[in-house]
Amino acid sequence: KLPLESIQVVLEELRKNGNLEWLDKNKTSFLIMWRRPEEWGKLIYQWVSKNGLTNSVFTLYELVSGDDTENEEFHGLDETMLLRALQALQQEHKAEIITLDDGRGVKFF
C-alpha cells in the first residue's frame, strides 16, 4: 500500500511518459495505456509496409479483427485507441481516416 502522495507521483510519471491520460479535471479518473497511440500507430504502419499495403483502404474492423492481422499485437485493439493511433499516423501524413458507407476506414500512404 502506498500513501496517496506516492500514488500521485507514480501517476504523474506515467502521464509525463504518455502512458496516462486524465479523464477529468479533478484527476480522479484516468486511462492507463500499455502503449502510447504513436507506438500503436508505428506497429500498424510497420505491418502495412511489411505487407506492401500502402495505398490500401481498410475498415477499422479489418485492422483489429480481420484474419490478416490475427497474429499482430494490435489485433483486438480497442477502437478508441485505434483511432488515436490512426490520428497519430494522419499527423505524420502516413494515413487518412475516412468515412465509409458502413462506418470508418483508413487509407495508408
Short mmCIF file of N, CA and C in Angstrom, two decimals:
data_model
loop_
_atom_site.label_atom_id
_atom_site.label_comp_id
_atom_site.label_asym_id
_atom_site.label_seq_id
_atom_site.Cartn_x
_atom_site.Cartn_y
_atom_site.Cartn_z
N LYS A 1 0.85 -1.18 0.00
CA LYS A 1 0.00 0.00 0.00
C LYS A 1 0.89 1.23 0.00
N LEU A 2 0.57 2.12 -0.90
CA LEU A 2 1.32 3.39 -1.00
C LEU A 2 0.49 4.53 -0.43
N PRO A 3 1.15 5.50 0.15
CA PRO A 3 0.42 6.71 0.56
C PRO A 3 -0.05 7.46 -0.69
N LEU A 4 -1.08 8.25 -0.53
CA LEU A 4 -1.67 8.99 -1.64
C LEU A 4 -0.64 9.81 -2.40
N GLU A 5 0.28 10.44 -1.68
CA GLU A 5 1.30 11.28 -2.33
C GLU A 5 2.18 10.44 -3.26
N SER A 6 2.52 9.23 -2.85
CA SER A 6 3.35 8.34 -3.68
C SER A 6 2.59 7.88 -4.91
N ILE A 7 1.32 7.60 -4.74
CA ILE A 7 0.49 7.21 -5.88
C ILE A 7 0.43 8.34 -6.89
N GLN A 8 0.29 9.56 -6.42
CA GLN A 8 0.24 10.71 -7.31
C GLN A 8 1.54 10.89 -8.07
N VAL A 9 2.68 10.62 -7.43
CA VAL A 9 3.98 10.70 -8.10
C VAL A 9 4.06 9.67 -9.23
N VAL A 10 3.62 8.44 -8.94
CA VAL A 10 3.64 7.38 -9.95
C VAL A 10 2.74 7.76 -11.13
N LEU A 11 1.54 8.23 -10.83
CA LEU A 11 0.61 8.61 -11.90
C LEU A 11 1.15 9.76 -12.72
N GLU A 12 1.79 10.71 -12.09
CA GLU A 12 2.36 11.85 -12.82
C GLU A 12 3.49 11.39 -13.74
N GLU A 13 4.30 10.46 -13.29
CA GLU A 13 5.37 9.91 -14.15
C GLU A 13 4.78 9.20 -15.36
N LEU A 14 3.72 8.43 -15.14
CA LEU A 14 3.05 7.77 -16.26
C LEU A 14 2.51 8.80 -17.25
N ARG A 15 1.95 9.90 -16.72
CA ARG A 15 1.43 10.95 -17.59
C ARG A 15 2.55 11.60 -18.39
N LYS A 16 3.67 11.90 -17.74
CA LYS A 16 4.80 12.52 -18.42
C LYS A 16 5.32 11.64 -19.55
N ASN A 17 5.27 10.32 -19.35
CA ASN A 17 5.75 9.38 -20.37
C ASN A 17 4.72 9.11 -21.46
N GLY A 18 3.52 9.68 -21.30
CA GLY A 18 2.49 9.49 -22.31
C GLY A 18 1.67 8.23 -22.14
N ASN A 19 1.78 7.58 -20.99
CA ASN A 19 1.05 6.34 -20.75
C ASN A 19 -0.17 6.51 -19.86
N LEU A 20 -0.48 7.75 -19.50
CA LEU A 20 -1.65 8.02 -18.69
C LEU A 20 -2.29 9.30 -19.19
N GLU A 21 -3.61 9.27 -19.23
CA GLU A 21 -4.37 10.47 -19.61
C GLU A 21 -5.48 10.66 -18.59
N TRP A 22 -5.53 11.86 -18.02
CA TRP A 22 -6.59 12.16 -17.07
C TRP A 22 -7.90 12.32 -17.83
N LEU A 23 -8.96 11.75 -17.30
CA LEU A 23 -10.27 11.82 -17.96
C LEU A 23 -11.17 12.90 -17.38
N ASP A 24 -10.71 13.52 -16.28
CA ASP A 24 -11.49 14.61 -15.69
C ASP A 24 -10.54 15.65 -15.09
N LYS A 25 -11.07 16.83 -14.86
CA LYS A 25 -10.25 17.94 -14.36
C LYS A 25 -9.80 17.73 -12.91
N ASN A 26 -10.56 16.98 -12.14
CA ASN A 26 -10.23 16.75 -10.74
C ASN A 26 -9.19 15.66 -10.55
N LYS A 27 -8.77 15.04 -11.64
CA LYS A 27 -7.77 13.96 -11.62
C LYS A 27 -8.19 12.81 -10.70
N THR A 28 -9.44 12.40 -10.87
CA THR A 28 -9.93 11.25 -10.11
C THR A 28 -10.13 10.03 -11.00
N SER A 29 -10.12 10.25 -12.31
CA SER A 29 -10.34 9.18 -13.26
C SER A 29 -9.31 9.29 -14.37
N PHE A 30 -8.74 8.15 -14.76
CA PHE A 30 -7.67 8.20 -15.76
C PHE A 30 -7.67 6.95 -16.61
N LEU A 31 -7.00 7.06 -17.75
CA LEU A 31 -6.80 5.96 -18.68
C LEU A 31 -5.32 5.63 -18.68
N ILE A 32 -4.99 4.39 -18.39
CA ILE A 32 -3.59 3.95 -18.47
C ILE A 32 -3.44 3.18 -19.76
N MET A 33 -2.41 3.55 -20.52
CA MET A 33 -2.19 2.94 -21.83
C MET A 33 -0.92 2.10 -21.81
N TRP A 34 -1.04 0.87 -22.25
CA TRP A 34 0.11 -0.03 -22.34
C TRP A 34 1.13 0.57 -23.30
N ARG A 35 0.64 1.04 -24.43
CA ARG A 35 1.47 1.74 -25.42
C ARG A 35 0.80 3.06 -25.74
N ARG A 36 1.61 4.05 -26.03
CA ARG A 36 1.09 5.34 -26.46
C ARG A 36 0.49 5.19 -27.85
N PRO A 37 -0.45 6.06 -28.23
CA PRO A 37 -1.05 5.97 -29.57
C PRO A 37 0.00 5.98 -30.68
N GLU A 38 1.06 6.77 -30.51
CA GLU A 38 2.11 6.84 -31.53
C GLU A 38 2.81 5.48 -31.70
N GLU A 39 2.96 4.77 -30.59
CA GLU A 39 3.60 3.44 -30.65
C GLU A 39 2.70 2.44 -31.36
N TRP A 40 1.39 2.49 -31.07
CA TRP A 40 0.46 1.62 -31.78
C TRP A 40 0.45 1.96 -33.26
N GLY A 41 0.46 3.25 -33.57
CA GLY A 41 0.48 3.67 -34.96
C GLY A 41 1.71 3.14 -35.69
N LYS A 42 2.83 3.18 -35.03
CA LYS A 42 4.07 2.68 -35.62
C LYS A 42 3.97 1.19 -35.92
N LEU A 43 3.42 0.42 -34.97
CA LEU A 43 3.24 -1.02 -35.19
C LEU A 43 2.31 -1.30 -36.36
N ILE A 44 1.22 -0.56 -36.43
CA ILE A 44 0.26 -0.75 -37.53
C ILE A 44 0.92 -0.41 -38.86
N TYR A 45 1.63 0.71 -38.90
CA TYR A 45 2.26 1.12 -40.16
C TYR A 45 3.37 0.16 -40.57
N GLN A 46 4.09 -0.39 -39.62
CA GLN A 46 5.11 -1.40 -39.95
C GLN A 46 4.46 -2.60 -40.62
N TRP A 47 3.32 -3.03 -40.11
CA TRP A 47 2.60 -4.16 -40.70
C TRP A 47 2.14 -3.81 -42.12
N VAL A 48 1.58 -2.61 -42.29
CA VAL A 48 1.14 -2.17 -43.61
C VAL A 48 2.31 -2.17 -44.59
N SER A 49 3.42 -1.59 -44.20
CA SER A 49 4.59 -1.50 -45.07
C SER A 49 5.17 -2.87 -45.37
N LYS A 50 5.30 -3.70 -44.34
CA LYS A 50 5.88 -5.04 -44.48
C LYS A 50 5.09 -5.89 -45.47
N ASN A 51 3.78 -5.68 -45.50
CA ASN A 51 2.91 -6.48 -46.36
C ASN A 51 2.57 -5.79 -47.68
N GLY A 52 3.25 -4.67 -47.98
CA GLY A 52 3.03 -3.97 -49.24
C GLY A 52 1.61 -3.43 -49.40
N LEU A 53 1.04 -2.93 -48.30
CA LEU A 53 -0.35 -2.50 -48.32
C LEU A 53 -0.51 -0.98 -48.31
N THR A 54 0.58 -0.24 -48.58
CA THR A 54 0.40 1.21 -48.68
C THR A 54 -0.49 1.47 -49.88
N ASN A 55 -1.18 2.59 -49.85
CA ASN A 55 -2.19 2.95 -50.85
C ASN A 55 -3.39 2.01 -50.83
N SER A 56 -3.60 1.35 -49.68
CA SER A 56 -4.76 0.48 -49.50
C SER A 56 -5.72 1.10 -48.50
N VAL A 57 -6.98 0.70 -48.61
CA VAL A 57 -8.02 1.17 -47.69
C VAL A 57 -8.50 -0.01 -46.86
N PHE A 58 -8.64 0.21 -45.56
CA PHE A 58 -9.13 -0.81 -44.64
C PHE A 58 -10.25 -0.22 -43.81
N THR A 59 -11.20 -1.07 -43.43
CA THR A 59 -12.16 -0.66 -42.41
C THR A 59 -11.44 -0.80 -41.07
N LEU A 60 -11.94 -0.11 -40.07
CA LEU A 60 -11.35 -0.25 -38.74
C LEU A 60 -11.50 -1.69 -38.25
N TYR A 61 -12.63 -2.30 -38.59
CA TYR A 61 -12.87 -3.68 -38.20
C TYR A 61 -11.81 -4.61 -38.79
N GLU A 62 -11.50 -4.44 -40.07
CA GLU A 62 -10.49 -5.29 -40.71
C GLU A 62 -9.14 -5.20 -40.00
N LEU A 63 -8.79 -3.99 -39.59
CA LEU A 63 -7.49 -3.81 -38.94
C LEU A 63 -7.38 -4.53 -37.61
N VAL A 64 -8.40 -4.46 -36.80
CA VAL A 64 -8.28 -5.03 -35.46
C VAL A 64 -8.96 -6.39 -35.29
N SER A 65 -9.74 -6.81 -36.27
CA SER A 65 -10.46 -8.07 -36.12
C SER A 65 -10.31 -9.00 -37.33
N GLY A 66 -9.65 -8.54 -38.36
CA GLY A 66 -9.54 -9.35 -39.57
C GLY A 66 -8.56 -10.50 -39.44
N ASP A 67 -8.73 -11.48 -40.31
CA ASP A 67 -7.85 -12.65 -40.30
C ASP A 67 -6.40 -12.28 -40.60
N ASP A 68 -6.19 -11.25 -41.42
CA ASP A 68 -4.83 -10.87 -41.81
C ASP A 68 -4.00 -10.32 -40.66
N THR A 69 -4.67 -9.79 -39.64
CA THR A 69 -3.94 -9.19 -38.52
C THR A 69 -3.98 -10.07 -37.26
N GLU A 70 -4.47 -11.28 -37.41
CA GLU A 70 -4.68 -12.15 -36.26
C GLU A 70 -3.44 -12.34 -35.38
N ASN A 71 -2.27 -12.38 -35.98
CA ASN A 71 -1.04 -12.61 -35.22
C ASN A 71 -0.31 -11.31 -34.87
N GLU A 72 -0.92 -10.18 -35.11
CA GLU A 72 -0.29 -8.89 -34.83
C GLU A 72 -0.67 -8.40 -33.44
N GLU A 73 0.24 -7.63 -32.84
CA GLU A 73 -0.01 -7.13 -31.48
C GLU A 73 -1.22 -6.21 -31.40
N PHE A 74 -1.53 -5.53 -32.49
CA PHE A 74 -2.66 -4.59 -32.46
C PHE A 74 -4.00 -5.27 -32.72
N HIS A 75 -4.00 -6.58 -33.01
CA HIS A 75 -5.24 -7.32 -33.22
C HIS A 75 -6.06 -7.26 -31.93
N GLY A 76 -7.31 -6.85 -32.03
CA GLY A 76 -8.19 -6.75 -30.86
C GLY A 76 -8.08 -5.43 -30.12
N LEU A 77 -7.30 -4.49 -30.66
CA LEU A 77 -7.13 -3.19 -30.02
C LEU A 77 -8.47 -2.46 -29.92
N ASP A 78 -8.69 -1.82 -28.80
CA ASP A 78 -9.90 -1.03 -28.56
C ASP A 78 -10.03 0.04 -29.64
N GLU A 79 -11.25 0.27 -30.12
CA GLU A 79 -11.47 1.22 -31.21
C GLU A 79 -11.02 2.64 -30.85
N THR A 80 -11.20 3.04 -29.61
CA THR A 80 -10.77 4.38 -29.19
C THR A 80 -9.26 4.52 -29.34
N MET A 81 -8.51 3.52 -28.90
CA MET A 81 -7.06 3.56 -29.03
C MET A 81 -6.64 3.44 -30.49
N LEU A 82 -7.35 2.63 -31.26
CA LEU A 82 -7.06 2.51 -32.69
C LEU A 82 -7.21 3.87 -33.37
N LEU A 83 -8.27 4.58 -33.08
CA LEU A 83 -8.47 5.90 -33.68
C LEU A 83 -7.36 6.86 -33.28
N ARG A 84 -6.93 6.80 -32.05
CA ARG A 84 -5.84 7.66 -31.61
C ARG A 84 -4.54 7.31 -32.35
N ALA A 85 -4.31 6.02 -32.55
CA ALA A 85 -3.12 5.58 -33.28
C ALA A 85 -3.18 6.05 -34.73
N LEU A 86 -4.35 5.94 -35.34
CA LEU A 86 -4.51 6.37 -36.73
C LEU A 86 -4.42 7.90 -36.86
N GLN A 87 -4.89 8.61 -35.85
CA GLN A 87 -4.74 10.07 -35.86
C GLN A 87 -3.28 10.46 -35.78
N ALA A 88 -2.50 9.71 -35.01
CA ALA A 88 -1.05 9.97 -34.95
C ALA A 88 -0.42 9.74 -36.32
N LEU A 89 -0.82 8.68 -37.00
CA LEU A 89 -0.31 8.41 -38.35
C LEU A 89 -0.77 9.48 -39.33
N GLN A 90 -1.98 9.95 -39.14
CA GLN A 90 -2.51 11.00 -40.00
C GLN A 90 -1.69 12.28 -39.86
N GLN A 91 -1.27 12.60 -38.65
CA GLN A 91 -0.44 13.79 -38.43
C GLN A 91 0.91 13.65 -39.10
N GLU A 92 1.38 12.41 -39.26
CA GLU A 92 2.65 12.16 -39.93
C GLU A 92 2.48 11.99 -41.44
N HIS A 93 1.25 12.17 -41.92
CA HIS A 93 0.92 12.03 -43.35
C HIS A 93 1.17 10.62 -43.86
N LYS A 94 0.95 9.63 -43.00
CA LYS A 94 1.11 8.24 -43.39
C LYS A 94 -0.24 7.55 -43.57
N ALA A 95 -1.31 8.23 -43.14
CA ALA A 95 -2.64 7.65 -43.22
C ALA A 95 -3.68 8.75 -43.23
N GLU A 96 -4.87 8.40 -43.67
CA GLU A 96 -6.00 9.32 -43.61
C GLU A 96 -7.23 8.54 -43.17
N ILE A 97 -7.87 9.01 -42.11
CA ILE A 97 -9.09 8.39 -41.63
C ILE A 97 -10.22 8.86 -42.54
N ILE A 98 -11.01 7.93 -43.02
CA ILE A 98 -12.08 8.26 -43.96
C ILE A 98 -13.40 7.69 -43.46
N THR A 99 -14.50 8.26 -43.98
CA THR A 99 -15.83 7.76 -43.66
C THR A 99 -16.29 6.88 -44.81
N LEU A 100 -16.71 5.68 -44.47
CA LEU A 100 -17.23 4.73 -45.45
C LEU A 100 -18.73 4.59 -45.24
N ASP A 101 -19.40 3.94 -46.16
CA ASP A 101 -20.85 3.77 -46.05
C ASP A 101 -21.25 3.11 -44.74
N ASP A 102 -20.47 2.14 -44.31
CA ASP A 102 -20.84 1.38 -43.13
C ASP A 102 -19.94 1.66 -41.92
N GLY A 103 -19.33 2.82 -41.89
CA GLY A 103 -18.51 3.16 -40.75
C GLY A 103 -17.27 3.93 -41.17
N ARG A 104 -16.20 3.75 -40.43
CA ARG A 104 -14.95 4.45 -40.72
C ARG A 104 -13.92 3.49 -41.25
N GLY A 105 -13.00 4.09 -41.97
CA GLY A 105 -11.89 3.33 -42.51
C GLY A 105 -10.63 4.17 -42.49
N VAL A 106 -9.59 3.63 -43.09
CA VAL A 106 -8.33 4.35 -43.15
C VAL A 106 -7.62 3.99 -44.44
N LYS A 107 -7.02 4.99 -45.03
CA LYS A 107 -6.17 4.77 -46.21
C LYS A 107 -4.74 5.06 -45.79
N PHE A 108 -3.85 4.14 -46.13
CA PHE A 108 -2.44 4.29 -45.78
C PHE A 108 -1.66 4.80 -46.99
N PHE A 109 -0.65 5.63 -46.72
CA PHE A 109 0.20 6.18 -47.78
C PHE A 109 1.61 5.68 -47.63
#
